Coordinates of C-alpha atoms in Angstrom, one line a residue:
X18 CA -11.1 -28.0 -33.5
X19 CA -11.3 -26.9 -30.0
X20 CA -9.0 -24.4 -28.8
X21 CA -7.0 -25.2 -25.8
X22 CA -4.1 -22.9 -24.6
X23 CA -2.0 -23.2 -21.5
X24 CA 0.1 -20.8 -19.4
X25 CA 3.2 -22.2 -18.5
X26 CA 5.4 -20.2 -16.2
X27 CA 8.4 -21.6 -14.6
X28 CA 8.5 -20.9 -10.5
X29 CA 12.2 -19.5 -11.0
X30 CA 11.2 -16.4 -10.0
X31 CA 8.0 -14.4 -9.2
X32 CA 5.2 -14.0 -11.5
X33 CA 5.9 -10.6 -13.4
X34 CA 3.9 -8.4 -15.8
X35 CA 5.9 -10.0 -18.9
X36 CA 4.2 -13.2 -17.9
X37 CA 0.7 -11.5 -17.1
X38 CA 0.4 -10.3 -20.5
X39 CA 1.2 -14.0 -21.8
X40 CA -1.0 -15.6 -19.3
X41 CA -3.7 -12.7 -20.9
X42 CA -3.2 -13.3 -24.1
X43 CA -3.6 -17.2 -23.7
X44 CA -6.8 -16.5 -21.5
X45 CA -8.5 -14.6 -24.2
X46 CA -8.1 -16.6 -26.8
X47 CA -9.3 -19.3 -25.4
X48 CA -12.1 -17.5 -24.1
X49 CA -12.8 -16.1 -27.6
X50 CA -13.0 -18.8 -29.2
X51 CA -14.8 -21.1 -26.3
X52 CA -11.6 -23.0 -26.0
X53 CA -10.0 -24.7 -22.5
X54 CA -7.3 -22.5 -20.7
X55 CA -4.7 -24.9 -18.7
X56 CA -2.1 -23.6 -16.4
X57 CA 0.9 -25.8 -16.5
X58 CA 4.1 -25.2 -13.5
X59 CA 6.8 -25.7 -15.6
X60 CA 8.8 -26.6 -12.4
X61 CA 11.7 -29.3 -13.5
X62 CA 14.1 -26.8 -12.0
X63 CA 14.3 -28.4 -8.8
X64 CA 17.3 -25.9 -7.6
X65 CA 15.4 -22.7 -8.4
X66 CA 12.2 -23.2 -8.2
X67 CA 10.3 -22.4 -4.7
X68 CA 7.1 -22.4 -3.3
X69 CA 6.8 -19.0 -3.0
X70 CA 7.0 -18.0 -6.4
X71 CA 4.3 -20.8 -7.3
X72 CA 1.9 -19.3 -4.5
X73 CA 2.5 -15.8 -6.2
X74 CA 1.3 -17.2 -9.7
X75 CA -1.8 -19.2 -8.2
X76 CA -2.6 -16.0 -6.3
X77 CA -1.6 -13.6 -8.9
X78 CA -3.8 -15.5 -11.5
X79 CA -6.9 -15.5 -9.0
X80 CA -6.3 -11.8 -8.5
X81 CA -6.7 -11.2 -11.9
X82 CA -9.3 -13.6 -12.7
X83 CA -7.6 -15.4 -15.5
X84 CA -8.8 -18.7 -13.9
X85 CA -7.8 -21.7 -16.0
X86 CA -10.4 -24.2 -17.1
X87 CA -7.6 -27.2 -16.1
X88 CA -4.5 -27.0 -13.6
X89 CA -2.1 -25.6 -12.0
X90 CA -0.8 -28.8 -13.5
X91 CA 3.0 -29.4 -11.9
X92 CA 5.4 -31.2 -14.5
X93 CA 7.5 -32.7 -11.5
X94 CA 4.1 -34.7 -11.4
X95 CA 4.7 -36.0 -14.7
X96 CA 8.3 -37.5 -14.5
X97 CA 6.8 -41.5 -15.1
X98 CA 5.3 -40.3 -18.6
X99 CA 8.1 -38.2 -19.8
X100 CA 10.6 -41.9 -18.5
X101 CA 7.8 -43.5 -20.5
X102 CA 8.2 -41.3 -23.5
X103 CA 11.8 -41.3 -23.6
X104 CA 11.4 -45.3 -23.4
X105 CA 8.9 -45.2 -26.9
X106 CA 11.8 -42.7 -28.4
X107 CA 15.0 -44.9 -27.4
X108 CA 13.0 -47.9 -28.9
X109 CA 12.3 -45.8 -32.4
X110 CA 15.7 -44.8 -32.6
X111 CA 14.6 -41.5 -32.4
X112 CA 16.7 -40.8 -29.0
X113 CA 20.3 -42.4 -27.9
X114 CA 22.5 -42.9 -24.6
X115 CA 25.4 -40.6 -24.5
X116 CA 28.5 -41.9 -22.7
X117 CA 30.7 -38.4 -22.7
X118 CA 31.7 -37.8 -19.8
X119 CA 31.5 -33.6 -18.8
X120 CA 35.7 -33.8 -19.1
X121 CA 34.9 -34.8 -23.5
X122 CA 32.3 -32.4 -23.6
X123 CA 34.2 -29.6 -22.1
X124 CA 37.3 -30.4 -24.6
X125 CA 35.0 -30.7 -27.0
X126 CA 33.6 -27.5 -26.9
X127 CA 37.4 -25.7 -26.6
X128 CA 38.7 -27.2 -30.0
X129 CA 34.9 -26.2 -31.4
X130 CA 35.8 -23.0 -30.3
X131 CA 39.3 -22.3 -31.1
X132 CA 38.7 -23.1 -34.5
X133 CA 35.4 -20.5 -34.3
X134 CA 32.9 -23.0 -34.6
X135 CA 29.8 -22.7 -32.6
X136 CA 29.9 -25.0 -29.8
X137 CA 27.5 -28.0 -30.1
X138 CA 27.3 -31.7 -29.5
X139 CA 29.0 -33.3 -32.3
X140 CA 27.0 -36.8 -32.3
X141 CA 30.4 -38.8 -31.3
X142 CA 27.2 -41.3 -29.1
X143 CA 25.0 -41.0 -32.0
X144 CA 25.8 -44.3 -33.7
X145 CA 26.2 -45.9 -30.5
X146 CA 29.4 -46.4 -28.1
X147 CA 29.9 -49.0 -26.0
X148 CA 28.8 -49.1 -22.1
X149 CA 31.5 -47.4 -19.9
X150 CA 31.6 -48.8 -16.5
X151 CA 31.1 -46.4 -13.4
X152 CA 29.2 -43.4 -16.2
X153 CA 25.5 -43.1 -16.0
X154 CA 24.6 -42.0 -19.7
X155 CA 22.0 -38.8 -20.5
X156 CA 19.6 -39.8 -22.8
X157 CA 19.6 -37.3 -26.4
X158 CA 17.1 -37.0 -29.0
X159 CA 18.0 -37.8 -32.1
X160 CA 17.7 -34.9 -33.9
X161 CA 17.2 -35.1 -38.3
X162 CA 20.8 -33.8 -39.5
X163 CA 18.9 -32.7 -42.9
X164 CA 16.5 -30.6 -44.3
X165 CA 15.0 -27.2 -42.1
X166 CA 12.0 -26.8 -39.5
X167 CA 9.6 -23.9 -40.6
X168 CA 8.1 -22.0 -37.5
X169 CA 4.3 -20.8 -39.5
X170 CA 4.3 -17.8 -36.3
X171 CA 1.5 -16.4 -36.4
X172 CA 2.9 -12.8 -35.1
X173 CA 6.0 -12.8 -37.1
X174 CA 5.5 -15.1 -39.7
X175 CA 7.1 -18.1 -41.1
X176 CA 10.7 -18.9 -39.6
X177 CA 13.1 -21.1 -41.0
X178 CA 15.9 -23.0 -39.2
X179 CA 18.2 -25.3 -40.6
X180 CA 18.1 -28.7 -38.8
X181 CA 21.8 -29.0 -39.5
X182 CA 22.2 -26.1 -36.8
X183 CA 20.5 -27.6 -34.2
X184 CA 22.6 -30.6 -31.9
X185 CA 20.6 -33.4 -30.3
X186 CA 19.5 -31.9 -27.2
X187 CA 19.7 -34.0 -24.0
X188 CA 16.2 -34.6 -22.9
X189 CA 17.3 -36.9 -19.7
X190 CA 19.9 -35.9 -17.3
X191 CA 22.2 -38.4 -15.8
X192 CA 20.5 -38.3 -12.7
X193 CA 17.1 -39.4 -14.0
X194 CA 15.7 -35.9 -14.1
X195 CA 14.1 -34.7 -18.0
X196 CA 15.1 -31.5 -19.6
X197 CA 12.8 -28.2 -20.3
X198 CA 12.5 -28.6 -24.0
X199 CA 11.4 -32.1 -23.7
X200 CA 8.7 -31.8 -21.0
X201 CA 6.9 -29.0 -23.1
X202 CA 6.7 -31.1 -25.9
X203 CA 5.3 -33.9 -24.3
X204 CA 3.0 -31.7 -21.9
X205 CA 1.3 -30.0 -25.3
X206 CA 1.1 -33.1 -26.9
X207 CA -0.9 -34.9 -24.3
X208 CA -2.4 -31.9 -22.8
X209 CA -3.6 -31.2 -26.5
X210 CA -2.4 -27.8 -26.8
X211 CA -4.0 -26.5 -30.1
X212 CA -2.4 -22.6 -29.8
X213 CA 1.0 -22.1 -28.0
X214 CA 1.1 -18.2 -27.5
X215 CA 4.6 -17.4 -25.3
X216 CA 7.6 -14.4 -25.3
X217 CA 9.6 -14.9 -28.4
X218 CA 12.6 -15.4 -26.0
X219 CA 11.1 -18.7 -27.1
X220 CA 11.2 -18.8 -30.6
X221 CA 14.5 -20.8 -30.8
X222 CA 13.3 -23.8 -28.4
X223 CA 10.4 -23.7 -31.4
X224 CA 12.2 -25.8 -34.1
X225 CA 13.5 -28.6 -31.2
X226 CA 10.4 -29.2 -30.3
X227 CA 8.9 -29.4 -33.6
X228 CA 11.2 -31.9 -34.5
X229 CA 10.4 -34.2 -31.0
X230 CA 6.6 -33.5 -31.8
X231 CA 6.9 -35.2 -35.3
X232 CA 9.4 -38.2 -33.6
X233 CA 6.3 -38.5 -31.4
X234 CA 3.8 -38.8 -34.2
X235 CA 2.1 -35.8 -32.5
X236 CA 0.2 -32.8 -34.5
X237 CA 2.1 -29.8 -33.3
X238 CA 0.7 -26.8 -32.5
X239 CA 0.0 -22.8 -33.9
X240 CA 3.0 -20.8 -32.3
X241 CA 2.9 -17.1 -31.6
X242 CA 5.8 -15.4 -30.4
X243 CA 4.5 -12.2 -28.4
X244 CA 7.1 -9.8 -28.6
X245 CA 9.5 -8.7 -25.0
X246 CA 8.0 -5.9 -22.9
X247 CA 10.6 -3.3 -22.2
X248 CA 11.3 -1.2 -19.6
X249 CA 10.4 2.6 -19.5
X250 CA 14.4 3.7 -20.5
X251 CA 14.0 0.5 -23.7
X252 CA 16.5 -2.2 -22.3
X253 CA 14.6 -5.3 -21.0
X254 CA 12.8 -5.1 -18.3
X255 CA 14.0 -6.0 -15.4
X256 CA 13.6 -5.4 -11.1
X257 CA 15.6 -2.0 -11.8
X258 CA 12.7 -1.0 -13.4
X259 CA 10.5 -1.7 -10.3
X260 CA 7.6 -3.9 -9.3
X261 CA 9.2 -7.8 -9.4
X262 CA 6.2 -9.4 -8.6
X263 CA 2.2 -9.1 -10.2
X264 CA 1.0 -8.9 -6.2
X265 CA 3.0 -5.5 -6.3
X266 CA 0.4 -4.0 -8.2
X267 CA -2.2 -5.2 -6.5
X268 CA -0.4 -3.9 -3.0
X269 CA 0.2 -0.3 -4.6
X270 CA -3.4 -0.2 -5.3
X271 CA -3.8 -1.0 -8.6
X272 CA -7.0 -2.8 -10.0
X273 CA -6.9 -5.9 -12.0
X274 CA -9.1 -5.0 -14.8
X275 CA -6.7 -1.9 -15.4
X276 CA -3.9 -4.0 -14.9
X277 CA -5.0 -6.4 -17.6
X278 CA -6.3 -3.3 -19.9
X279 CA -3.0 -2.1 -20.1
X280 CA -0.9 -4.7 -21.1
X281 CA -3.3 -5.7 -23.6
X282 CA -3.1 -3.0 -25.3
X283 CA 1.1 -3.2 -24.5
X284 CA 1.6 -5.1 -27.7
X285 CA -2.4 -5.7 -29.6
X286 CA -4.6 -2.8 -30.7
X287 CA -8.1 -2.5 -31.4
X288 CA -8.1 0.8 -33.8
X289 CA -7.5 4.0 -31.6
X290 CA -9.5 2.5 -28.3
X291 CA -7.9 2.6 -25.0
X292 CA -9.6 1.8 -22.2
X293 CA -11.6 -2.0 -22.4
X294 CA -13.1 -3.9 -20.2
X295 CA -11.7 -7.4 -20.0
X296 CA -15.1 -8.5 -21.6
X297 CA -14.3 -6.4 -24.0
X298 CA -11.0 -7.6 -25.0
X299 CA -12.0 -11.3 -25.0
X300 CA -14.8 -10.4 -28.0
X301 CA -12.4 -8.5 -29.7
X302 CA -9.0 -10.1 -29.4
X303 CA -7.2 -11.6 -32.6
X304 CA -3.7 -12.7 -32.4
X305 CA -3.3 -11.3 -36.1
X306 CA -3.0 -7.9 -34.6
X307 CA -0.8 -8.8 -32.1
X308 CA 2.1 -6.4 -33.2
X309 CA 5.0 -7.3 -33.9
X310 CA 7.7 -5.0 -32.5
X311 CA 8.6 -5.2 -28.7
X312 CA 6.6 -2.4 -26.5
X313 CA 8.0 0.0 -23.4
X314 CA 6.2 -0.2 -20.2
X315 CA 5.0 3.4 -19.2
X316 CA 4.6 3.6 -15.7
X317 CA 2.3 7.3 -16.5
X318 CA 0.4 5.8 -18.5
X319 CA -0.6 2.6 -16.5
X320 CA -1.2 4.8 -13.6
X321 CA -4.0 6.7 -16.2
X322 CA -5.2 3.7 -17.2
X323 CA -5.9 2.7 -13.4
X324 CA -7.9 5.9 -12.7
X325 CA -9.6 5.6 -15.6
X326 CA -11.3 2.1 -14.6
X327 CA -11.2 3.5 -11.1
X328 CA -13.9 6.7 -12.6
X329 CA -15.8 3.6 -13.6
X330 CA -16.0 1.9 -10.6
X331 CA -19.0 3.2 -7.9
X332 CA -18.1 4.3 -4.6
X333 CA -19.7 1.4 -2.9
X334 CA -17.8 -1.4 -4.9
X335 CA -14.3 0.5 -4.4
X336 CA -14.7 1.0 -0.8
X337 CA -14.0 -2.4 0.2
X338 CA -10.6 -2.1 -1.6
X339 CA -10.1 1.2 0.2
X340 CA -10.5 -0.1 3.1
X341 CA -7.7 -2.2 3.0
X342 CA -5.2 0.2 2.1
X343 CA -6.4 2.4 4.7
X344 CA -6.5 -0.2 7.3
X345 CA -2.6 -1.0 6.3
X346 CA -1.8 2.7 6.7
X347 CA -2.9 2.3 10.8
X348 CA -6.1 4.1 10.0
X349 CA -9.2 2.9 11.5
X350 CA -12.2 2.9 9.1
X351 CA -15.2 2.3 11.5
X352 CA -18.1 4.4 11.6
X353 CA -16.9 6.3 8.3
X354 CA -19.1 6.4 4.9
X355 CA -15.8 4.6 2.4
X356 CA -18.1 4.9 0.1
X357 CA -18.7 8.7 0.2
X358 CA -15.0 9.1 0.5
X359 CA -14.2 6.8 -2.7
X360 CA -16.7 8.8 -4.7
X361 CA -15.4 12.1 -4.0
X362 CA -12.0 11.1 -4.2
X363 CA -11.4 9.0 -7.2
X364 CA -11.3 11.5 -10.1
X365 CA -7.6 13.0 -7.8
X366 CA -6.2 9.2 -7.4
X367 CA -4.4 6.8 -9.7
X368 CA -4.1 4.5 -7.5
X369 CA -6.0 3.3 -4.0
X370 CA -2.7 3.9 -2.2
X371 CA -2.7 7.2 -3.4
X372 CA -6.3 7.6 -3.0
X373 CA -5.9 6.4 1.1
X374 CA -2.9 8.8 1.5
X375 CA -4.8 11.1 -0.2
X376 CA -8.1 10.6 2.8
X377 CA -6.4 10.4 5.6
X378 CA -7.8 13.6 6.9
X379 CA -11.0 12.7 7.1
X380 CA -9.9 10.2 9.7
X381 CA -8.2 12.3 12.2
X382 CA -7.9 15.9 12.6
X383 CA -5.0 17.8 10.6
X384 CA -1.8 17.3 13.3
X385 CA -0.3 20.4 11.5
X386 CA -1.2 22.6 9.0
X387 CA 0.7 22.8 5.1
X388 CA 2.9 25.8 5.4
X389 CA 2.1 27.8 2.6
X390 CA -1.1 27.0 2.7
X391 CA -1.6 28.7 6.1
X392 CA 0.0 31.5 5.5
X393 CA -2.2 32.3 2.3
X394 CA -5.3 30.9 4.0
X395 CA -5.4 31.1 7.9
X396 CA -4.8 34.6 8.5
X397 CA -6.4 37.5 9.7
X398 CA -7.4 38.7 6.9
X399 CA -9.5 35.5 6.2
X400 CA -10.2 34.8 9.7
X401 CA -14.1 36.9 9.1
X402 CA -14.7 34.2 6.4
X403 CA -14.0 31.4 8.5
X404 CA -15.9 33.0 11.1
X405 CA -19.3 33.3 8.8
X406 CA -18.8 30.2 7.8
X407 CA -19.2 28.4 10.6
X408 CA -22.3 30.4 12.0
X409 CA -23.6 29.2 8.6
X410 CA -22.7 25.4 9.0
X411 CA -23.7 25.6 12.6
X412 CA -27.4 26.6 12.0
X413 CA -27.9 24.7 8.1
X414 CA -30.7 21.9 9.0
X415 CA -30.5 19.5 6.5
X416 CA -26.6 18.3 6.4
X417 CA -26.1 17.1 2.8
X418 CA -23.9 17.9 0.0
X419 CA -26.2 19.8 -2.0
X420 CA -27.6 22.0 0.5
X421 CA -23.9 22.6 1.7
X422 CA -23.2 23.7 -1.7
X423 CA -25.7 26.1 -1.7
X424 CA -24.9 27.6 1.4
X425 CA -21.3 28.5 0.9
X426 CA -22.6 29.8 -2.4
X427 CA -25.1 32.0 -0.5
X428 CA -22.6 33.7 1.3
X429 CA -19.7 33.8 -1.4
X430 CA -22.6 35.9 -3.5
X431 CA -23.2 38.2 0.0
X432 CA -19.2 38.7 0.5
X433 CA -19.3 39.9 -3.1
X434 CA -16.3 37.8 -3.5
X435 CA -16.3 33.6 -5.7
X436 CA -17.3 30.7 -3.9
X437 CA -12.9 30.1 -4.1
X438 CA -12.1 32.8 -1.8
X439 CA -14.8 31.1 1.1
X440 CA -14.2 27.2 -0.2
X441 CA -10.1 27.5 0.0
X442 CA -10.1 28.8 3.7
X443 CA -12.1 26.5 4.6
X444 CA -10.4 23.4 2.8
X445 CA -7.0 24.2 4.6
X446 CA -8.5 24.1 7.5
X447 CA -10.2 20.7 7.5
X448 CA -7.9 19.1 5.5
X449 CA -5.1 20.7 6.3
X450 CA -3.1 21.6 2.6
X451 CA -4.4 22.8 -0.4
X452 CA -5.8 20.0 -2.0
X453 CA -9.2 17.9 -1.2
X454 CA -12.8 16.7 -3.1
X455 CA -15.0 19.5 -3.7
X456 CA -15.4 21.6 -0.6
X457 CA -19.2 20.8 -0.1
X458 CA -18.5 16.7 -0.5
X459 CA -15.5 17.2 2.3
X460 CA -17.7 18.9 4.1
X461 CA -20.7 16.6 4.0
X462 CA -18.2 13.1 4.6
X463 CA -16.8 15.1 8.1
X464 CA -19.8 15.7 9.8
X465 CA -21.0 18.8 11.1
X466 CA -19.1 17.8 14.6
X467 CA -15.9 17.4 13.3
X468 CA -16.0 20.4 10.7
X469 CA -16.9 22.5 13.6
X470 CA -14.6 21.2 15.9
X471 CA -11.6 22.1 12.6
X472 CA -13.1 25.3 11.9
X473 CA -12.5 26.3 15.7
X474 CA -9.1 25.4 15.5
X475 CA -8.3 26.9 12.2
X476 CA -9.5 29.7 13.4
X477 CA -7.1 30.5 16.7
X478 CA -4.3 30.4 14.3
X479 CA -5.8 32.6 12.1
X480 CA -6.7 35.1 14.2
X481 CA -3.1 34.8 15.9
X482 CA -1.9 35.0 12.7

């Protein structure tokens, strides 16, 4: 058997992390197991769907390079097979007109409910009713009023529902248009979906469209329910909880592959490892150790996750990515070693936002310096340091990190003081706070011009000071 999984978001509303980790867990399973990955638009919501929210799951999927093998395909695309279908059904007997107008349904559904039964369709069309002039019927499947439907999940095990609960679902609207339930079966019976891995908010569709699958003579596929992703406070997640759409991510700096490490491992394990590479996760992935119990999103520990795979990356292959958060910040880039700068910065970053706010001093001198900084660090006291520091700077020949280093070590040893009490002084003044990469790196990126230039002013106000 060829494995073929599909992705099958619905364009209601923007393409969020819930439905990344779906879209992941289809991917690698595929992948694992040489398989076909198909994204399917599950777009028969003609009202709520938009083409904004379909653009952010072509372009969130390409950001993440989960690239299906077949797709996007759009089920509003598919409305003469599903009419077809329905015909084959109608003619088995397996489906039926209903005449009720929304007036029988509504009282229907009262007296249901006033004497505490759950409200359901309660076949009144099933054997047939007459036509009734001016009332364009829905079309309902038929569904077996014995007997139950076994979901075999393969996360939570076998689930059995009672076919006597479930009412004969419409599966064509009155104006022409075929229901959710309906399409899917039909889509993963002709798309020849082996493995349908989806949110368990799914699980009780499951049963219905067993039962159309078997009217249909089709084979019906593994399920497995992937349990909800919380939010950080354990109430589902939702935009209180912050980024709505996947492209948020990527805007806040965030990298795909640690995007995708985390929420695989929000909700499958692989002993105690944490960080993987996404070729990685695709030879180890099983759905048997998907777990079972819904997880929390933990914005700390995505942010970790991000650095970490951020450590991993070289300078030269982050800079690009740099370069377009600085370039959104107003900063221009030209002319300046990115590369040098992502190095030295990306063990104090979780994310490249943080990692451009983080460099923007090495674009333009300090407008002002950090309060308390300056008043520990640009005084008079501290003022003779500076001083020997930039003779020293101003005569080294060979400008380079390493030869920086040993310089400012030199004279820390000759001031009988540790290279701190030189490096700190100087950091405040050509960065202009407390914090930067090591002193001889910052150094090295500026240029001797520019750190001169700094020193020169950091030193007036220390000596006024």
């Amino acid at each position: 058997m060829t494995v073929r999984t599909r992705f099958a978001p619905s364009p209601t509303g923007m393409l969020h992390i819930g439905g990344v980790r779906t879209a992941l867990f289809c991917w690698l399973y595929a992948r694992r197991h040489g398989g076909t990955f198909i994204l399917r638009i599950e777009d028969t919501d003609r009202e709520r769907s938009t083409d904004e929210a379909i653009q952010v799951i072509i372009d969130g999927m390409d950001w993440l390079g989960l690239k299906p093998d077949e797709g996007p395909v759009f089920q509003t695309k598919r409305y003469d097979r599903y009419r077809e279908v329905i015909g084959q059904l109608l003619a088995s007997g397996h489906a039926y007109h209903c005449w009720c107008t929304k007036e029988e349904l509504d009282q229907m559904r009262a007296e249901q409910q006033a004497r505490k039964e759950k409200p359901r369709y309660d076949g009144r069309c099933r054997h047939g009713r007459a036509l009734r002039e001016g009332i364009t019927p829905v079309v309902r499947f038929r569904n077996p009023t014995e007997g139950s439907v076994v979901v075999r999940d393969v996360v939570h095990g076998p689930i059995e529902f009672q076919n006597a609960e479930l009412d004969d679902l419409i599966i064509l609207r009155s104006d022409g248009n075929p229901t959710y339930n309906f399409c899917v079966a039909v889509d993963d019976w002709d798309m020849r979906i082996t493995h349908v891995i989806r949110g368990d908010d799914h699980i009780n569709n499951t049963p219905r469209q067993l039962n159309m699958l078997q009217a249909m003579g089709a084979e019906p596929p593994v399920y497995a329910h992937l349990p909800m992703i919380l939010g950080p406070d354990g109430t589902k997640l939702s935009k209180r909880h912050g980024a709505v759409s996947v492209l948020e991510y990527r805007n806040a700096g965030f990298l795909p592959e640690a995007l995708l490490n985390y929420l695989g491992r929000l909700g499958w394990s692989h002993g105690d490892q944490e960080i993987f590479s996404l070729e990685e996760m695709t030879r180890l992935f099983d759905l048997d150790d998907v777990n079972k119990s819904a997880s929390a999103l933990n914005p700390d520990k995505l942010a970790w996750t991000n650095q970490q795979h951020m450590m991993k990356r070289p300078g030269a292959a982050l800079a690009p990515l740099l370069a377009e958060r600085l370039q959104a910040l107003g900063v221009d880039t030209a002319g300046v070693d990115l590369a040098a700068i992502a190095d030295a910065q990306k063990e104090r970053a979780k994310t490249l936002l943080e990692m451009a706010e983080n460099s923007r001093f090495f674009f333009a001198d300090p407008q002002a310096y950090d309060p308390k900084a300056a008043a520990k660090n640009l005084t008079a006291e501290t003022a003779p340091v500076l001083e020997r520091v930039r003779a020293v700077l101003d005569s080294l020949e060979a400008w380079g990190a390493a030869g920086i280093h040993a310089a400012l070590e030199a004279l820390a040893a000759e001031l009988g003081v540790g290279l701190g009490k030189v490096a700190q002084p100087v950091r405040v003044a050509l960065a202009g706070g407390p914090v930067s990469p090591p002193i001889d790196a910052t150094v090295a990126i500026l240029g001797r011009e520019t750190v001169l230039r700094r020193l020169d002013r950091a030193l007036g106000v220390a000596r006024s000071g």
